[in-house]
CSV table of C-alpha atoms in Angstrom, one decimal:
chain,number,residue,atom,x,y,z
A,1170,THR,CA,213.2,-3.5,-165.9
A,1171,VAL,CA,211.1,-3.2,-169.0
A,1172,LYS,CA,211.3,-5.9,-171.7
A,1173,ILE,CA,210.5,-4.9,-175.3
A,1174,PHE,CA,209.2,-7.3,-177.9
A,1175,LEU,CA,208.4,-6.6,-181.4
A,1176,TYR,CA,206.6,-9.3,-183.6
A,1177,PRO,CA,205.9,-9.1,-187.2
A,1178,VAL,CA,202.2,-9.7,-188.1
A,1179,ARG,CA,201.5,-9.4,-191.8
A,1180,ASP,CA,202.0,-6.8,-194.7
A,1181,TYR,CA,203.0,-3.6,-193.0
A,1182,ARG,CA,201.7,-4.5,-189.5
A,1183,ALA,CA,203.7,-5.4,-186.3
A,1184,THR,CA,202.9,-5.6,-182.7
A,1185,LEU,CA,204.9,-3.9,-180.0
A,1186,ILE,CA,204.7,-5.3,-176.5
A,1187,LEU,CA,206.2,-3.8,-173.3
A,1188,ARG,CA,206.4,-5.8,-170.1
A,1189,GLY,CA,207.3,-4.3,-166.9
A,1190,ASP,CA,206.0,-2.4,-163.8
A,1191,ASP,CA,204.1,1.0,-163.9
A,1192,LEU,CA,203.4,0.9,-167.6
A,1193,TRP,CA,200.4,2.7,-169.0
A,1194,GLY,CA,198.9,3.2,-172.5
A,1195,ASP,CA,197.9,6.9,-172.4
A,1196,LEU,CA,200.0,7.9,-175.4
A,1197,ILE,CA,199.3,9.6,-178.7
A,1198,ASP,CA,200.0,7.7,-181.8
A,1199,THR,CA,203.1,8.4,-183.8
A,1200,ASP,CA,201.3,7.7,-187.1
A,1201,PRO,CA,200.2,11.1,-188.5
A,1202,GLN,CA,197.8,9.2,-190.9
A,1203,LYS,CA,199.0,11.3,-193.8
A,1204,ILE,CA,201.6,10.6,-196.6
A,1205,GLY,CA,204.6,12.9,-196.7
A,1206,VAL,CA,204.3,13.9,-193.0
A,1207,VAL,CA,207.0,13.1,-190.4
A,1208,PRO,CA,206.0,10.8,-187.6
A,1209,LEU,CA,204.7,12.5,-184.5
A,1210,GLU,CA,206.7,12.4,-181.3
A,1211,ILE,CA,205.5,10.2,-178.4
A,1212,ARG,CA,203.6,12.1,-175.8
A,1213,PRO,CA,201.7,11.1,-172.8
A,1214,THR,CA,198.0,12.2,-172.5
A,1215,ASN,CA,198.1,11.3,-168.8
A,1216,PRO,CA,200.9,12.0,-166.3
A,1217,ARG,CA,201.0,8.4,-165.3
A,1218,SER,CA,202.3,7.5,-168.7
A,1219,LYS,CA,205.3,9.6,-168.7
A,1220,LYS,CA,207.7,6.7,-168.0
A,1221,THR,CA,206.2,4.7,-170.8
A,1222,ALA,CA,206.5,7.7,-173.0
A,1223,LYS,CA,210.1,7.9,-172.4
A,1224,ILE,CA,210.7,4.2,-172.8
A,1225,VAL,CA,208.9,4.2,-176.2
A,1226,SER,CA,210.6,7.4,-177.3
A,1227,ASP,CA,214.0,5.9,-176.6
A,1228,PHE,CA,213.0,2.8,-178.6
A,1229,ILE,CA,211.8,4.9,-181.6
A,1230,SER,CA,215.1,6.7,-181.6
A,1231,GLN,CA,217.0,3.4,-182.0
A,1232,VAL,CA,214.6,2.2,-184.7
A,1233,ARG,CA,215.1,5.4,-186.6
A,1234,ILE,CA,218.9,4.8,-186.6
A,1235,ILE,CA,218.6,1.1,-187.5
A,1236,LEU,CA,216.1,1.6,-190.3
A,1237,ALA,CA,217.6,4.7,-191.8
A,1238,ASN,CA,219.0,3.2,-194.9
A,1239,GLU,CA,216.3,0.6,-195.6
A,1240,LYS,CA,213.9,0.7,-198.5
A,1241,PRO,CA,211.0,1.0,-199.0
A,1242,ALA,CA,210.1,1.2,-195.3
A,1243,ASN,CA,212.6,3.1,-193.2
A,1244,MET,CA,210.6,3.9,-190.0
A,1245,LEU,CA,208.3,2.3,-187.6
A,1246,LEU,CA,204.8,4.0,-187.0
A,1247,LEU,CA,203.1,3.3,-183.7
A,1248,ARG,CA,199.3,3.5,-183.1
A,1249,GLY,CA,196.6,2.1,-180.8
A,1250,PHE,CA,198.6,2.1,-177.5
A,1251,ASP,CA,196.7,0.4,-174.6
A,1252,LYS,CA,197.4,-1.4,-171.3
A,1253,TYR,CA,196.5,-5.1,-171.4
A,1254,THR,CA,193.4,-5.8,-169.3
A,1255,PRO,CA,191.9,-9.3,-169.4
A,1256,PHE,CA,188.5,-9.6,-170.9
A,1257,LYS,CA,185.8,-12.1,-169.9
A,1258,SER,CA,185.8,-14.8,-172.3
A,1259,ILE,CA,182.9,-15.3,-174.8
A,1260,LYS,CA,182.2,-18.5,-172.8
A,1261,GLU,CA,181.9,-16.7,-169.6
A,1262,ARG,CA,180.0,-13.8,-170.8
A,1263,TYR,CA,177.6,-15.6,-173.3
A,1264,SER,CA,178.0,-19.4,-172.6
A,1265,LEU,CA,179.1,-19.8,-176.3
A,1266,LYS,CA,181.8,-22.2,-177.4
A,1267,ALA,CA,183.4,-20.1,-180.2
A,1268,LEU,CA,185.7,-20.6,-183.2
A,1269,ALA,CA,187.2,-17.8,-185.2
A,1270,ILE,CA,187.7,-18.5,-188.9
A,1271,ALA,CA,189.9,-15.6,-190.0
A,1272,GLU,CA,193.0,-15.2,-192.3
A,1273,TYR,CA,194.5,-12.0,-191.1
A,1274,PRO,CA,196.5,-12.4,-187.9
A,1275,MET,CA,195.1,-9.3,-186.1
A,1276,TYR,CA,191.7,-10.8,-186.0
A,1277,LYS,CA,193.0,-14.1,-184.8
A,1278,GLY,CA,194.7,-12.3,-182.0
A,1279,MET,CA,191.5,-10.3,-181.1
A,1280,ALA,CA,189.6,-13.6,-181.0
A,1281,LYS,CA,192.1,-15.2,-178.9
A,1282,LEU,CA,191.8,-12.2,-176.3
A,1283,LEU,CA,188.0,-13.0,-176.2
A,1284,GLY,CA,188.6,-16.7,-175.5
A,1285,MET,CA,187.7,-18.2,-178.9
A,1286,GLU,CA,189.7,-21.0,-180.5
A,1287,ILE,CA,191.4,-20.3,-183.7
A,1288,ALA,CA,190.9,-22.4,-187.0
A,1289,GLN,CA,194.3,-23.2,-188.4
A,1290,ASN,CA,195.6,-23.2,-191.9
A,1291,ILE,CA,193.3,-20.5,-193.2
A,1292,SER,CA,194.2,-19.0,-196.6
A,1293,GLY,CA,191.3,-17.6,-198.7
A,1294,LEU,CA,187.5,-18.0,-198.7
A,1295,ASP,CA,187.5,-21.7,-199.8
A,1296,SER,CA,189.6,-22.6,-196.9
A,1297,GLN,CA,187.3,-20.7,-194.6
A,1298,ILE,CA,184.2,-22.5,-195.8
A,1299,GLU,CA,186.1,-25.8,-195.5
A,1300,ALA,CA,186.9,-25.0,-191.9
A,1301,LEU,CA,183.4,-23.9,-191.1
A,1302,LYS,CA,181.9,-27.3,-192.4
A,1303,LYS,CA,184.6,-29.3,-190.8
A,1304,ASN,CA,183.9,-27.8,-187.4
A,1305,TYR,CA,180.3,-27.1,-187.6
A,1306,ASP,CA,179.2,-29.6,-185.1
A,1307,LYS,CA,181.9,-28.9,-182.5
A,1308,TYR,CA,181.1,-25.2,-181.9
A,1309,ASP,CA,178.0,-23.1,-181.4
A,1310,PHE,CA,179.4,-19.7,-182.4
A,1311,PHE,CA,181.6,-18.8,-185.4
A,1312,PHE,CA,183.4,-15.5,-186.0
A,1313,PHE,CA,183.9,-15.7,-189.8
A,1314,HIS,CA,186.0,-12.7,-190.9
A,1315,ILE,CA,186.9,-11.5,-194.3
A,1316,LYS,CA,189.6,-8.8,-194.6
A,1317,LYS,CA,190.1,-8.0,-198.3
A,1318,THR,CA,186.9,-5.9,-198.7
A,1319,ASP,CA,188.5,-3.4,-196.2
A,1320,SER,CA,192.0,-3.6,-197.8
A,1321,PHE,CA,190.5,-2.9,-201.3
A,1322,GLY,CA,188.7,0.0,-199.9
A,1323,GLU,CA,191.8,1.5,-198.3
A,1324,ASP,CA,193.5,1.1,-201.7
A,1325,GLY,CA,190.8,3.1,-203.3
A,1326,ASP,CA,190.1,0.1,-205.6
A,1327,PHE,CA,186.4,0.1,-206.1
A,1328,ASP,CA,186.2,-2.6,-208.7
A,1329,ALA,CA,188.3,-5.0,-206.8
A,1330,LYS,CA,186.2,-4.4,-203.6
A,1331,VAL,CA,183.0,-5.1,-205.7
A,1332,LYS,CA,184.5,-8.4,-207.0
A,1333,GLU,CA,185.4,-9.5,-203.4
A,1334,ILE,CA,181.9,-8.7,-202.2
A,1335,GLU,CA,180.5,-10.7,-205.0
A,1336,LYS,CA,182.8,-13.7,-204.1
A,1337,VAL,CA,181.5,-13.4,-200.5
A,1338,ASP,CA,177.8,-13.2,-201.8
A,1339,ALA,CA,178.3,-16.4,-203.9
A,1340,MET,CA,179.5,-18.1,-200.8
A,1341,ILE,CA,176.6,-17.3,-198.6
A,1342,PRO,CA,174.4,-20.2,-199.9
A,1343,GLU,CA,177.1,-22.7,-198.6
A,1344,ILE,CA,176.6,-21.3,-195.1
A,1345,VAL,CA,172.8,-21.3,-195.4
A,1346,GLU,CA,172.9,-24.9,-196.4
A,1347,LEU,CA,174.3,-25.7,-193.1
A,1348,ASN,CA,171.0,-24.3,-191.6
A,1349,PRO,CA,172.5,-22.2,-188.7
A,1350,ASP,CA,170.0,-21.1,-186.1
A,1351,VAL,CA,171.1,-17.6,-186.6
A,1352,LEU,CA,173.2,-16.0,-189.4
A,1353,VAL,CA,174.4,-12.5,-189.0
A,1354,VAL,CA,176.1,-10.6,-192.0
A,1355,THR,CA,177.6,-7.2,-191.2
A,1356,SER,CA,180.7,-5.3,-190.9
A,1357,ASP,CA,182.8,-3.6,-188.0
A,1358,HIS,CA,183.0,-0.3,-190.0
A,1359,SER,CA,182.7,1.3,-193.4
A,1360,THR,CA,185.8,1.8,-195.7
A,1361,PRO,CA,184.6,3.7,-198.8
A,1362,ALA,CA,187.0,3.4,-201.8
A,1363,LEU,CA,186.5,7.1,-202.4
A,1364,LEU,CA,187.9,8.0,-199.1
A,1365,LYS,CA,190.5,5.2,-198.8
A,1366,TYR,CA,190.1,5.0,-195.1
A,1367,HIS,CA,187.6,4.1,-192.3
A,1368,SER,CA,184.5,6.2,-192.2
A,1369,TRP,CA,181.6,7.3,-190.0
A,1370,HIS,CA,179.1,5.9,-192.4
A,1371,PRO,CA,176.5,3.3,-190.9
A,1372,ILE,CA,177.0,-0.2,-191.9
A,1373,PRO,CA,174.3,-2.7,-193.0
A,1374,VAL,CA,173.2,-5.7,-191.0
A,1375,VAL,CA,171.0,-8.6,-191.9
A,1376,ILE,CA,169.9,-11.4,-189.5
A,1377,LYS,CA,168.5,-14.7,-190.7
A,1378,SER,CA,166.6,-16.7,-188.0
A,1379,ILE,CA,163.1,-18.2,-187.6
A,1380,TYR,CA,162.7,-15.8,-184.8
A,1381,ALA,CA,163.8,-12.6,-186.6
A,1382,ARG,CA,160.9,-10.5,-187.9
A,1383,LYS,CA,160.7,-9.9,-191.6
A,1384,ASP,CA,160.5,-6.4,-193.1
A,1385,SER,CA,160.1,-5.1,-196.7
A,1386,VAL,CA,163.9,-4.7,-197.4
A,1387,THR,CA,165.2,-6.8,-200.2
A,1388,LYS,CA,168.6,-5.3,-200.8
A,1389,PHE,CA,171.7,-5.6,-198.7
A,1390,ASP,CA,173.3,-2.2,-198.6
A,1391,GLU,CA,173.7,0.7,-196.2
A,1392,ILE,CA,170.7,2.7,-197.2
A,1393,SER,CA,168.2,-0.1,-197.7
A,1394,CYS,CA,169.2,-1.8,-194.3
A,1395,ALA,CA,168.9,1.5,-192.5
A,1396,ASN,CA,165.2,1.5,-193.5
A,1397,GLY,CA,164.7,-2.1,-192.2
A,1398,ILE,CA,163.3,-3.4,-188.9
A,1399,LEU,CA,166.7,-3.1,-187.2
A,1400,GLY,CA,167.1,0.6,-188.3
A,1401,LEU,CA,170.2,2.4,-187.3
A,1402,ARG,CA,171.4,1.4,-183.8
A,1403,PRO,CA,174.6,1.0,-181.9
A,1404,MET,CA,176.5,-2.1,-182.6
A,1405,THR,CA,176.6,-3.0,-178.9
A,1406,ASP,CA,172.9,-4.0,-179.5
A,1407,LEU,CA,173.8,-6.7,-182.0
A,1408,MET,CA,175.1,-9.5,-179.8
A,1409,PRO,CA,172.0,-9.4,-177.5
A,1410,ILE,CA,169.7,-9.4,-180.6
A,1411,THR,CA,171.6,-12.3,-182.0
A,1412,LEU,CA,171.3,-14.3,-178.8
A,1413,ALA,CA,167.7,-13.5,-178.6
A,1414,CYS,CA,167.2,-14.8,-182.2
A,1415,ALA,CA,168.9,-18.0,-181.0
A,1416,ASN,CA,166.5,-18.2,-178.1
A,1417,ARG,CA,169.4,-18.0,-175.7
A,1418,LEU,CA,168.4,-15.2,-173.4
A,1419,GLU,CA,166.9,-15.8,-170.0
A,1420,LYS,CA,163.9,-13.9,-168.8
A,1421,TYR,CA,164.5,-11.1,-166.4
A,1422,GLY,CA,161.7,-9.8,-164.1
A,1423,ALA,CA,159.0,-11.6,-165.9
């Protein structure tokens, strides 16, 4: 028996969960990522996922019938299939007690998967700052996520994206006043308004710490930061560097 759960998230997003035996996530997305194109058919990319593909395909067929006369959304697009595998918590991996201060549900879920606690009643930047100040002495790591810059980029609204970045920029001094040992400002990806989707472009990173070496860069943008002391590097390097700047790495072989 396979149980199927569909949970609304926010805006146009939902989460589909399948629970049962012998289920795998090797499936292509049904989302063609283009407007005016019919959804793709579910197909396994590994023979072990044939059963899962059949179940999802049958589910989608029923969804198509149920939503046929609905407006404006009359179909469900699926992407990002995977099989749940427990992660080591951020406490286990880095010995950090972490709090996620995020507004968008998807990032709360991601943080929960990593063992972070979740700040409640978050709605807008002001409430995020308030939550940070309220909990500042209770945790030693804060995941402070801002979604709207990405959303405006996907909408192709350059001016709105600039205004949102300016709001965030004006908020930074309030965080600096808390005197964190390490402050990192960065992004998970680039979403240029010109392209209206996630892109391959490098993202800027700035680290503030008494142990972080200074460079000659005075602007926070993709090109300037690429010429700084951190240069262009895989983002998997960022957490070890952050821990090092907090003086929380143990010596090895020395």
